[in-house]
Amino acid sequence: MTDVVVIGGGQAGLAAGYFLRRAGLDFVILDDQEEPGGAWQHGWQSLRLFSPAGYSPLPGWPMPAQKGETFPTAGHVVDCLTQYEQRYDLPIRRQVHVFDVAHDQGRLVVETDDGQIGATAVISATGTWQRPLRPALSRP
């Protein structure tokens, strides 16, 4: 049993972890990826942030500028997310797939391929990478 389970270890999951740690809560971040970086590891190599690094911090740590680049590349973002995880020693369990969250006798039960985790609260930070929202387009 833990206070909070965060599902997703990308930018939102890491930011949640930062504030959970500051609040003194017991938590775990579950991520189905092999490595840090969230959806940024799967995008095009040419993908960049649309704002300079100075305007793209994570809580508690500004994103370092990328030498010679105004807008950080995907690789730089992945590197920064990796460093952030290490800097704050966030409790992340990798390659864990969440299948269900259910309410059971006053607690939440997170069902994973690695067993069950009981929690008081769950934060969904999964993003849209696995199942992106694709609006229906009518064709002429």
N, CA, C and O of each residue as an XYZ file, in Angstrom:
560
protein
N       0.853     -1.185      0.000
C       0.000      0.000      0.000
C       0.888      1.233      0.000
O       1.854      1.325      0.757
N       0.544      2.170     -0.857
C       1.277      3.424     -0.953
C       0.270      4.571     -0.956
O      -0.924      4.352     -1.162
N       0.743      5.773     -0.732
C      -0.160      6.921     -0.773
C      -0.674      7.167     -2.185
O      -1.877      7.306     -2.405
N       0.264      7.219     -3.149
C      -0.101      7.602     -4.515
C       0.637      6.740     -5.532
O       1.832      6.481     -5.393
N      -0.088      6.304     -6.552
C       0.514      5.676     -7.726
C       0.353      6.661     -8.875
O      -0.756      7.111     -9.167
N       1.460      6.993     -9.524
C       1.442      7.839    -10.715
C       1.601      6.907    -11.908
O       2.566      6.146    -11.982
N       0.665      6.966    -12.831
C       0.741      6.128    -14.025
C       1.257      6.993    -15.164
O       0.558      7.885    -15.645
N       2.479      6.726    -15.588
C       3.120      7.482    -16.657
C       4.345      8.206    -16.140
O       4.273      8.944    -15.158
N       5.480      7.991    -16.810
C       6.735      8.587    -16.371
C       7.292      9.629    -17.316
O       8.503      9.846    -17.359
N       6.418     10.280    -18.079
C       6.858     11.381    -18.932
C       6.922     12.674    -18.132
O       7.044     12.652    -16.907
N       6.840     13.800    -18.831
C       6.978     15.098    -18.171
C       5.956     15.302    -17.050
O       6.315     15.748    -15.961
N       4.700     14.982    -17.307
C       3.660     15.193    -16.293
C       3.868     14.275    -15.091
O       3.699     14.703    -13.949
N       4.232     13.025    -15.339
C       4.473     12.086    -14.242
C       5.647     12.503    -13.378
O       5.600     12.384    -12.154
N       6.710     12.997    -14.022
C       7.880     13.455    -13.271
C       7.545     14.688    -12.438
O       7.967     14.801    -11.287
N       6.782     15.610    -13.026
C       6.381     16.810    -12.283
C       5.516     16.427    -11.081
O       5.674     16.986     -9.996
N       4.609     15.480    -11.274
C       3.788     15.011    -10.150
C       4.680     14.413     -9.066
O       4.484     14.680     -7.880
N       5.657     13.606     -9.470
C       6.580     13.001     -8.514
C       7.343     14.035     -7.709
O       7.548     13.867     -6.506
N       7.759     15.096     -8.364
C       8.480     16.172     -7.679
C       7.633     16.734     -6.532
O       8.118     16.890     -5.411
N       6.363     17.035     -6.825
C       5.507     17.631     -5.804
C       5.068     16.618     -4.749
O       4.873     16.981     -3.589
N       4.912     15.366     -5.133
C       4.592     14.335     -4.137
C       5.742     14.173     -3.149
O       5.521     14.014     -1.948
N       6.964     14.214     -3.658
C       8.135     14.112     -2.778
C       8.173     15.303     -1.831
O       8.421     15.139     -0.636
N       7.931     16.498     -2.355
C       7.935     17.695     -1.500
C       6.853     17.629     -0.427
O       7.026     18.163      0.668
N       5.737     16.973     -0.743
C       4.645     16.851      0.222
C       4.894     15.737      1.238
O       4.119     15.567      2.179
N       5.972     14.981      1.047
C       6.312     13.918      1.979
C       5.460     12.667      1.840
O       5.353     11.877      2.778
N       4.855     12.486      0.678
C       3.999     11.321      0.458
C       4.806     10.138     -0.070
O       5.824     10.310     -0.740
N       4.338      8.956      0.239
C       4.920      7.727     -0.291
C       4.275      7.487     -1.658
O       3.049      7.470     -1.770
N       5.090      7.302     -2.687
C       4.532      7.154     -4.033
C       5.444      6.310     -4.901
O       6.606      6.067     -4.575
N       4.884      5.873     -6.010
C       5.646      5.178     -7.033
C       5.136      5.663     -8.387
O       3.946      5.925     -8.562
N       6.059      5.779     -9.339
C       5.709      6.131    -10.711
C       5.857      4.865    -11.548
O       6.916      4.238    -11.558
N       4.791      4.497    -12.247
C       4.822      3.331    -13.121
C       4.909      3.806    -14.564
O       4.123      4.649    -14.997
N       5.863      3.266    -15.299
C       6.034      3.666    -16.696
C       6.248      2.419    -17.536
O       6.990      1.520    -17.142
N       5.605      2.364    -18.683
C       5.725      1.166    -19.509
C       6.914      1.210    -20.470
O       7.143      0.259    -21.218
N       7.657      2.292    -20.451
C       8.805      2.418    -21.348
C      10.068      1.809    -20.729
O      10.182      1.690    -19.509
N      11.003      1.429    -21.587
C      12.275      0.867    -21.119
C      13.186      1.926    -20.525
O      13.969      1.652    -19.615
N      13.075      3.150    -21.054
C      13.997      4.221    -20.681
C      13.232      5.513    -20.433
O      12.070      5.633    -20.820
N      13.882      6.482    -19.789
C      13.251      7.787    -19.580
C      13.016      8.512    -20.903
O      13.644      8.206    -21.916
N      12.115      9.462    -20.873
C      11.919     10.321    -22.033
C      10.495     10.412    -22.522
O      10.185     11.244    -23.375
N       9.628      9.579    -22.001
C       8.227      9.648    -22.414
C       8.077      9.550    -23.922
O       8.841      8.853    -24.589
N       7.097     10.246    -24.446
C       6.802     10.205    -25.879
C       7.936     10.787    -26.722
O       8.022     10.520    -27.921
N       8.799     11.578    -26.099
C       9.892     12.191    -26.857
C      10.829     11.150    -27.461
O      11.488     11.439    -28.460
N      10.909      9.967    -26.899
C      11.797      8.951    -27.464
C      11.243      8.360    -28.749
O      11.978      7.714    -29.495
N       9.963      8.569    -29.021
C       9.328      7.934    -30.175
C       9.026      8.907    -31.307
O       8.547      8.493    -32.363
N       9.297     10.177    -31.108
C       8.980     11.170    -32.131
C      10.032     11.222    -33.225
O      11.030     10.502    -33.190
N       9.790     12.069    -34.170
C      10.743     12.272    -35.258
C      12.013     12.898    -34.705
O      11.960     13.690    -33.764
N      13.144     12.550    -35.283
C      14.413     13.135    -34.836
C      14.424     14.642    -35.046
O      15.136     15.363    -34.347
N      13.646     15.115    -35.997
C      13.616     16.552    -36.283
C      12.685     17.324    -35.342
O      12.629     18.553    -35.404
N      11.960     16.623    -34.476
C      11.016     17.268    -33.567
C      11.755     18.164    -32.573
O      12.817     17.805    -32.064
N      11.173     19.336    -32.308
C      11.758     20.299    -31.375
C      10.664     20.887    -30.496
O       9.481     20.854    -30.836
N      11.088     21.426    -29.360
C      10.162     22.231    -28.564
C       9.837     23.491    -29.357
O      10.656     23.959    -30.148
N       8.655     24.035    -29.149
C       8.301     25.264    -29.858
C       8.657     26.507    -29.054
O       8.345     27.624    -29.466
N       9.309     26.321    -27.908
C       9.765     27.448    -27.100
C      11.203     27.191    -26.656
O      11.619     26.037    -26.546
N      11.960     28.251    -26.402
C      13.336     28.068    -25.933
C      13.386     27.339    -24.590
O      12.408     27.333    -23.841
N      14.512     26.737    -24.299
C      14.694     25.954    -23.070
C      14.339     26.762    -21.823
O      13.769     26.217    -20.877
N      14.665     28.035    -21.810
C      14.400     28.881    -20.650
C      12.923     29.006    -20.305
O      12.573     29.376    -19.185
N      12.058     28.698    -21.264
C      10.613     28.766    -21.038
C       9.999     27.375    -20.873
O       8.777     27.230    -20.890
N      10.834     26.364    -20.716
C      10.343     24.979    -20.664
C      10.873     24.207    -19.457
O      11.332     23.075    -19.606
N      10.816     24.801    -18.265
C      11.362     24.089    -17.103
C      10.415     23.014    -16.587
O       9.211     23.045    -16.842
N      10.976     22.084    -15.873
C      10.197     21.182    -15.033
C      10.265     21.757    -13.619
O      11.179     22.526    -13.323
N       9.334     21.409    -12.746
C       9.356     21.974    -11.394
C      10.701     21.749    -10.701
O      11.218     20.633    -10.659
N      11.249     22.831    -10.163
C      12.480     22.737     -9.395
C      13.762     22.772    -10.195
O      14.848     22.831     -9.617
N      13.661     22.736    -11.516
C      14.894     22.669    -12.307
C      14.664     23.239    -13.705
O      13.873     22.688    -14.470
N      15.339     24.328    -14.046
C      15.191     24.874    -15.395
C      15.865     23.967    -16.421
O      16.909     23.373    -16.152
N      15.261     23.872    -17.582
C      15.879     23.088    -18.648
C      17.131     23.816    -19.120
O      17.052     24.989    -19.486
N      18.290     23.149    -19.122
C      19.499     23.795    -19.609
C      19.388     24.084    -21.104
O      18.784     23.320    -21.857
N      19.974     25.186    -21.512
C      19.982     25.519    -22.940
C      20.805     24.486    -23.697
O      21.737     23.890    -23.156
N      20.443     24.291    -24.946
C      21.184     23.377    -25.811
C      22.126     24.212    -26.663
O      21.693     25.099    -27.398
N      23.402     23.925    -26.560
C      24.411     24.712    -27.260
C      24.126     24.750    -28.762
O      23.960     23.716    -29.409
N      24.076     25.954    -29.286
C      23.892     26.152    -30.715
C      22.460     26.017    -31.205
O      22.212     26.093    -32.409
N      21.513     25.820    -30.296
C      20.113     25.635    -30.691
C      19.222     26.581    -29.889
O      19.368     26.693    -28.672
N      18.308     27.255    -30.564
C      17.332     28.088    -29.870
C      16.212     27.230    -29.303
O      15.795     27.414    -28.159
N      15.727     26.293    -30.109
C      14.631     25.420    -29.710
C      15.180     24.012    -29.489
O      15.687     23.399    -30.428
N      15.088     23.490    -28.269
C      15.682     22.190    -27.946
C      15.157     21.053    -28.826
O      13.970     20.993    -29.149
N      16.058     20.168    -29.199
C      15.710     19.000    -30.005
C      15.095     17.915    -29.120
O      15.173     17.976    -27.893
N      14.488     16.931    -29.762
C      13.893     15.803    -29.025
C      14.949     15.101    -28.176
O      14.687     14.748    -27.026
N      16.130     14.898    -28.731
C      17.204     14.240    -27.982
C      17.593     15.009    -26.733
O      17.877     14.413    -25.694
N      17.605     16.329    -26.833
C      17.934     17.163    -25.673
C      16.847     17.042    -24.598
O      17.146     16.977    -23.406
N      15.597     17.013    -25.032
C      14.498     16.873    -24.076
C      14.599     15.529    -23.356
O      14.431     15.467    -22.138
N      14.872     14.451    -24.099
C      15.034     13.129    -23.479
C      16.180     13.159    -22.469
O      16.050     12.625    -21.367
N      17.296     13.779    -22.839
C      18.434     13.888    -21.913
C      18.038     14.639    -20.644
O      18.415     14.243    -19.541
N      17.280     15.720    -20.800
C      16.859     16.512    -19.637
C      15.911     15.723    -18.738
O      16.012     15.799    -17.513
N      14.995     14.969    -19.334
C      14.079     14.157    -18.531
C      14.843     13.067    -17.786
O      14.522     12.754    -16.640
N      15.842     12.494    -18.430
C      16.684     11.477    -17.786
C      17.426     12.078    -16.599
O      17.461     11.489    -15.519
N      18.018     13.249    -16.802
C      18.750     13.920    -15.727
C      17.815     14.307    -14.577
O      18.199     14.246    -13.409
N      16.600     14.702    -14.916
C      15.622     15.089    -13.899
C      15.282     13.902    -13.001
O      15.244     14.027    -11.777
N      15.037     12.755    -13.623
C      14.762     11.534    -12.847
C      15.898     11.249    -11.875
O      15.671     10.936    -10.707
N      17.121     11.361    -12.376
C      18.293     11.065    -11.554
C      18.481     12.117    -10.468
O      18.780     11.786     -9.320
N      18.308     13.365    -10.827
C      18.515     14.466     -9.883
C      17.619     14.323     -8.654
O      18.064     14.534     -7.525
N      16.361     13.966     -8.879
C      15.407     13.874     -7.773
C      15.187     12.438     -7.303
O      14.335     12.191     -6.449
N      15.937     11.505     -7.845
C      15.890     10.095     -7.428
C      14.441      9.626     -7.277
O      14.040      9.106     -6.236
N      13.676      9.827     -8.343
C      12.257      9.492     -8.302
C      12.054      7.976     -8.371
O      12.744      7.297     -9.132
N      11.117      7.439     -7.587
C      10.880      5.989     -7.555
C      10.066      5.534     -8.769
O       8.837      5.477     -8.729
N      10.776      5.216     -9.832
C      10.126      4.832    -11.087
C      10.338      3.348    -11.336
O      11.457      2.841    -11.261
N       9.250      2.668    -11.629
C       9.318      1.267    -12.039
C       9.039      1.222    -13.534
O       7.969      1.621    -13.994
N      10.016      0.732    -14.278
C       9.923      0.720    -15.741
C       9.399     -0.610    -16.273
O       9.450     -1.650    -15.616
N       8.903     -0.516    -17.475
C       8.346     -1.652    -18.205
C       7.239     -2.335    -17.399
O       7.124     -3.560    -17.373
N       6.438     -1.506    -16.748
C       5.282     -1.984    -16.003
C       4.041     -1.479    -16.731
O       3.873     -0.275    -16.925
N       3.182     -2.397    -17.129
C       1.962     -2.052    -17.858
C       0.777     -2.089    -16.898
O       0.564     -3.079    -16.198
N       0.014     -1.006    -16.872
C      -1.169     -0.921    -16.023
C      -2.381     -1.335    -16.854
O      -2.590     -0.839    -17.960
N      -3.168     -2.248    -16.305
C      -4.339     -2.742    -17.010
C      -5.647     -2.214    -16.450
O      -6.636     -2.100    -17.174
N      -5.657     -1.891    -15.157
C      -6.918     -1.503    -14.547
C      -6.658     -0.773    -13.232
O      -5.656     -1.006    -12.557
N      -7.579      0.103    -12.894
C      -7.609      0.730    -11.573
C      -9.028      0.528    -11.053
O      -9.998      0.906    -11.709
N      -9.138     -0.064     -9.881
C     -10.453     -0.360     -9.317
C     -10.529      0.134     -7.878
O      -9.518      0.239     -7.184
N     -11.733      0.429     -7.455
C     -11.986      0.845     -6.080
C     -12.336     -0.394     -5.266
O     -13.190     -1.183     -5.669
N     -11.677     -0.568     -4.115
C     -11.913     -1.757     -3.298
C     -11.800     -1.403     -1.817
O     -10.702     -1.167     -1.314
N     -12.913     -1.366     -1.133
C     -12.970     -1.141      0.307
C     -12.187      0.099      0.756
O     -11.348      0.024      1.654
N     -12.470      1.223      0.124
C     -11.877      2.482      0.539
C     -10.488      2.767      0.008
O      -9.875      3.766      0.384
N      -9.987      1.916     -0.849
C      -8.680      2.184     -1.458
C      -8.770      1.881     -2.944
O      -9.731      1.273     -3.415
N      -7.759      2.314     -3.664
C      -7.671      2.019     -5.091
C      -6.690      0.877     -5.287
O      -5.678      0.791     -4.590
N      -6.987      0.015     -6.221
C      -6.099     -1.095     -6.549
C      -5.679     -0.937     -8.004
O      -6.511     -0.937     -8.911
N      -4.376     -0.804     -8.206
C      -3.816     -0.672     -9.552
C      -3.340     -2.054     -9.977
O      -2.467     -2.648     -9.345
N      -3.923     -2.549    -11.049
C      -3.598     -3.883    -11.571
C      -2.555     -3.729    -12.674
O      -2.785     -3.041    -13.669
N      -1.401     -4.382    -12.484
C      -0.322     -4.297    -13.473
C       0.104     -5.702    -13.894
O      -0.334     -6.697    -13.316
N       0.954     -5.764    -14.898
C       1.498     -7.059    -15.304
C       2.533     -7.563    -14.304
O       3.065     -8.663    -14.451
N       2.814     -6.750    -13.283
C       3.769     -7.122    -12.238
C       3.075     -7.249    -10.873
O       3.733     -7.220     -9.833
N       1.754     -7.390    -10.886
C       1.012     -7.537     -9.642
C       0.124     -6.344     -9.336
O      -0.053     -5.457    -10.171
N      -0.430     -6.328     -8.141
C      -1.330     -5.267     -7.704
C      -0.618     -4.312     -6.756
O       0.282     -4.697     -6.010
N      -1.054     -3.044     -6.807
C      -0.548     -2.035     -5.884
C      -1.757     -1.314     -5.304
O      -2.583     -0.781     -6.045
N      -1.860     -1.298     -3.990
C      -2.920     -0.554     -3.331
C      -2.480      0.880     -3.110
O      -1.317      1.141     -2.802
N      -3.416      1.815     -3.268
C      -3.078      3.230     -3.117
C      -4.280      4.009     -2.606
O      -5.430      3.605     -2.783
N      -3.987      5.129     -1.973
C      -5.025      6.053     -1.553
C      -5.490      6.900     -2.728
O      -6.663      7.262     -2.818
N      -4.550      7.218     -3.638
C      -4.863      8.053     -4.802
C      -4.055      7.576     -6.003
O      -2.999      6.960     -5.861
N      -4.579      7.877     -7.190
C      -3.899      7.559     -8.446
C      -3.886      8.816     -9.301
O      -4.893      9.515     -9.414
N      -2.739      9.095     -9.899
C      -2.613     10.197    -10.849
C      -2.389      9.584    -12.222
O      -1.462      8.797    -12.415
N      -3.238      9.945    -13.170
C      -3.060      9.483    -14.544
C      -2.246     10.519    -15.301
O      -2.707     11.635    -15.541
N      -1.032     10.136    -15.673
C      -0.138     11.018    -16.427
C       0.318     10.284    -17.686
O       1.488     10.337    -18.066
N      -0.626      9.601    -18.320
C      -0.288      8.726    -19.440
C      -0.095      9.450    -20.759
O       0.522      8.905    -21.674
N      -0.604     10.650    -20.875
C      -0.482     11.342    -22.149
C      -1.313     10.660    -23.222
O      -2.225      9.889    -22.924
N      -0.990     10.950    -24.461
C      -1.774     10.414    -25.574
C      -0.937      9.591    -26.537
O      -1.414      9.245    -27.617
N       0.298      9.269    -26.176
C       1.177      8.592    -27.121
C       0.649      7.221    -27.522
O       0.631      6.894    -28.709
N       0.221      6.418    -26.560
C      -0.239      5.065    -26.856
C      -1.531      5.064    -27.673
O      -1.692      4.273    -28.603
N      -2.429      5.948    -27.316
C      -3.718      6.042    -28.009
C      -4.028      7.510    -28.281
O      -4.851      8.112    -27.591
N      -3.381      8.077    -29.269
C      -3.598      9.504    -29.527
C      -5.034      9.796    -29.952
O      -5.687      8.981    -30.604
N      -5.500     10.967    -29.570
C      -6.814     11.419    -29.991
C      -6.703     11.869    -31.442
O      -5.944     12.781    -31.770
N      -7.455     11.226    -32.283
C      -7.445     11.583    -33.705
C      -8.862     11.997    -34.084
O      -9.748     11.150    -34.202
N      -9.076     13.282    -34.274
C     -10.430     13.725    -34.598
C     -10.890     13.134    -35.929
O     -10.107     12.991    -36.868
N     -12.158     12.799    -35.986
C     -12.717     12.273    -37.232
C     -12.786     13.401    -38.251
O     -13.275     14.491    -37.956
N     -12.305     13.134    -39.419
C     -12.339     14.126    -40.490
C     -13.299     13.642    -41.567
O     -13.246     12.492    -42.001
N     -14.157     14.525    -41.977
C     -15.060     14.142    -43.063
C     -14.330     14.341    -44.382
O     -13.565     15.290    -44.556
N     -14.578     13.445    -45.282
C     -13.942     13.534    -46.605
C     -14.962     14.067    -47.596
O     -16.141     13.713    -47.551
N     -14.494     14.916    -48.481
C     -15.431     15.478    -49.478
C     -15.896     14.433    -50.473
O     -16.681     14.740    -51.370
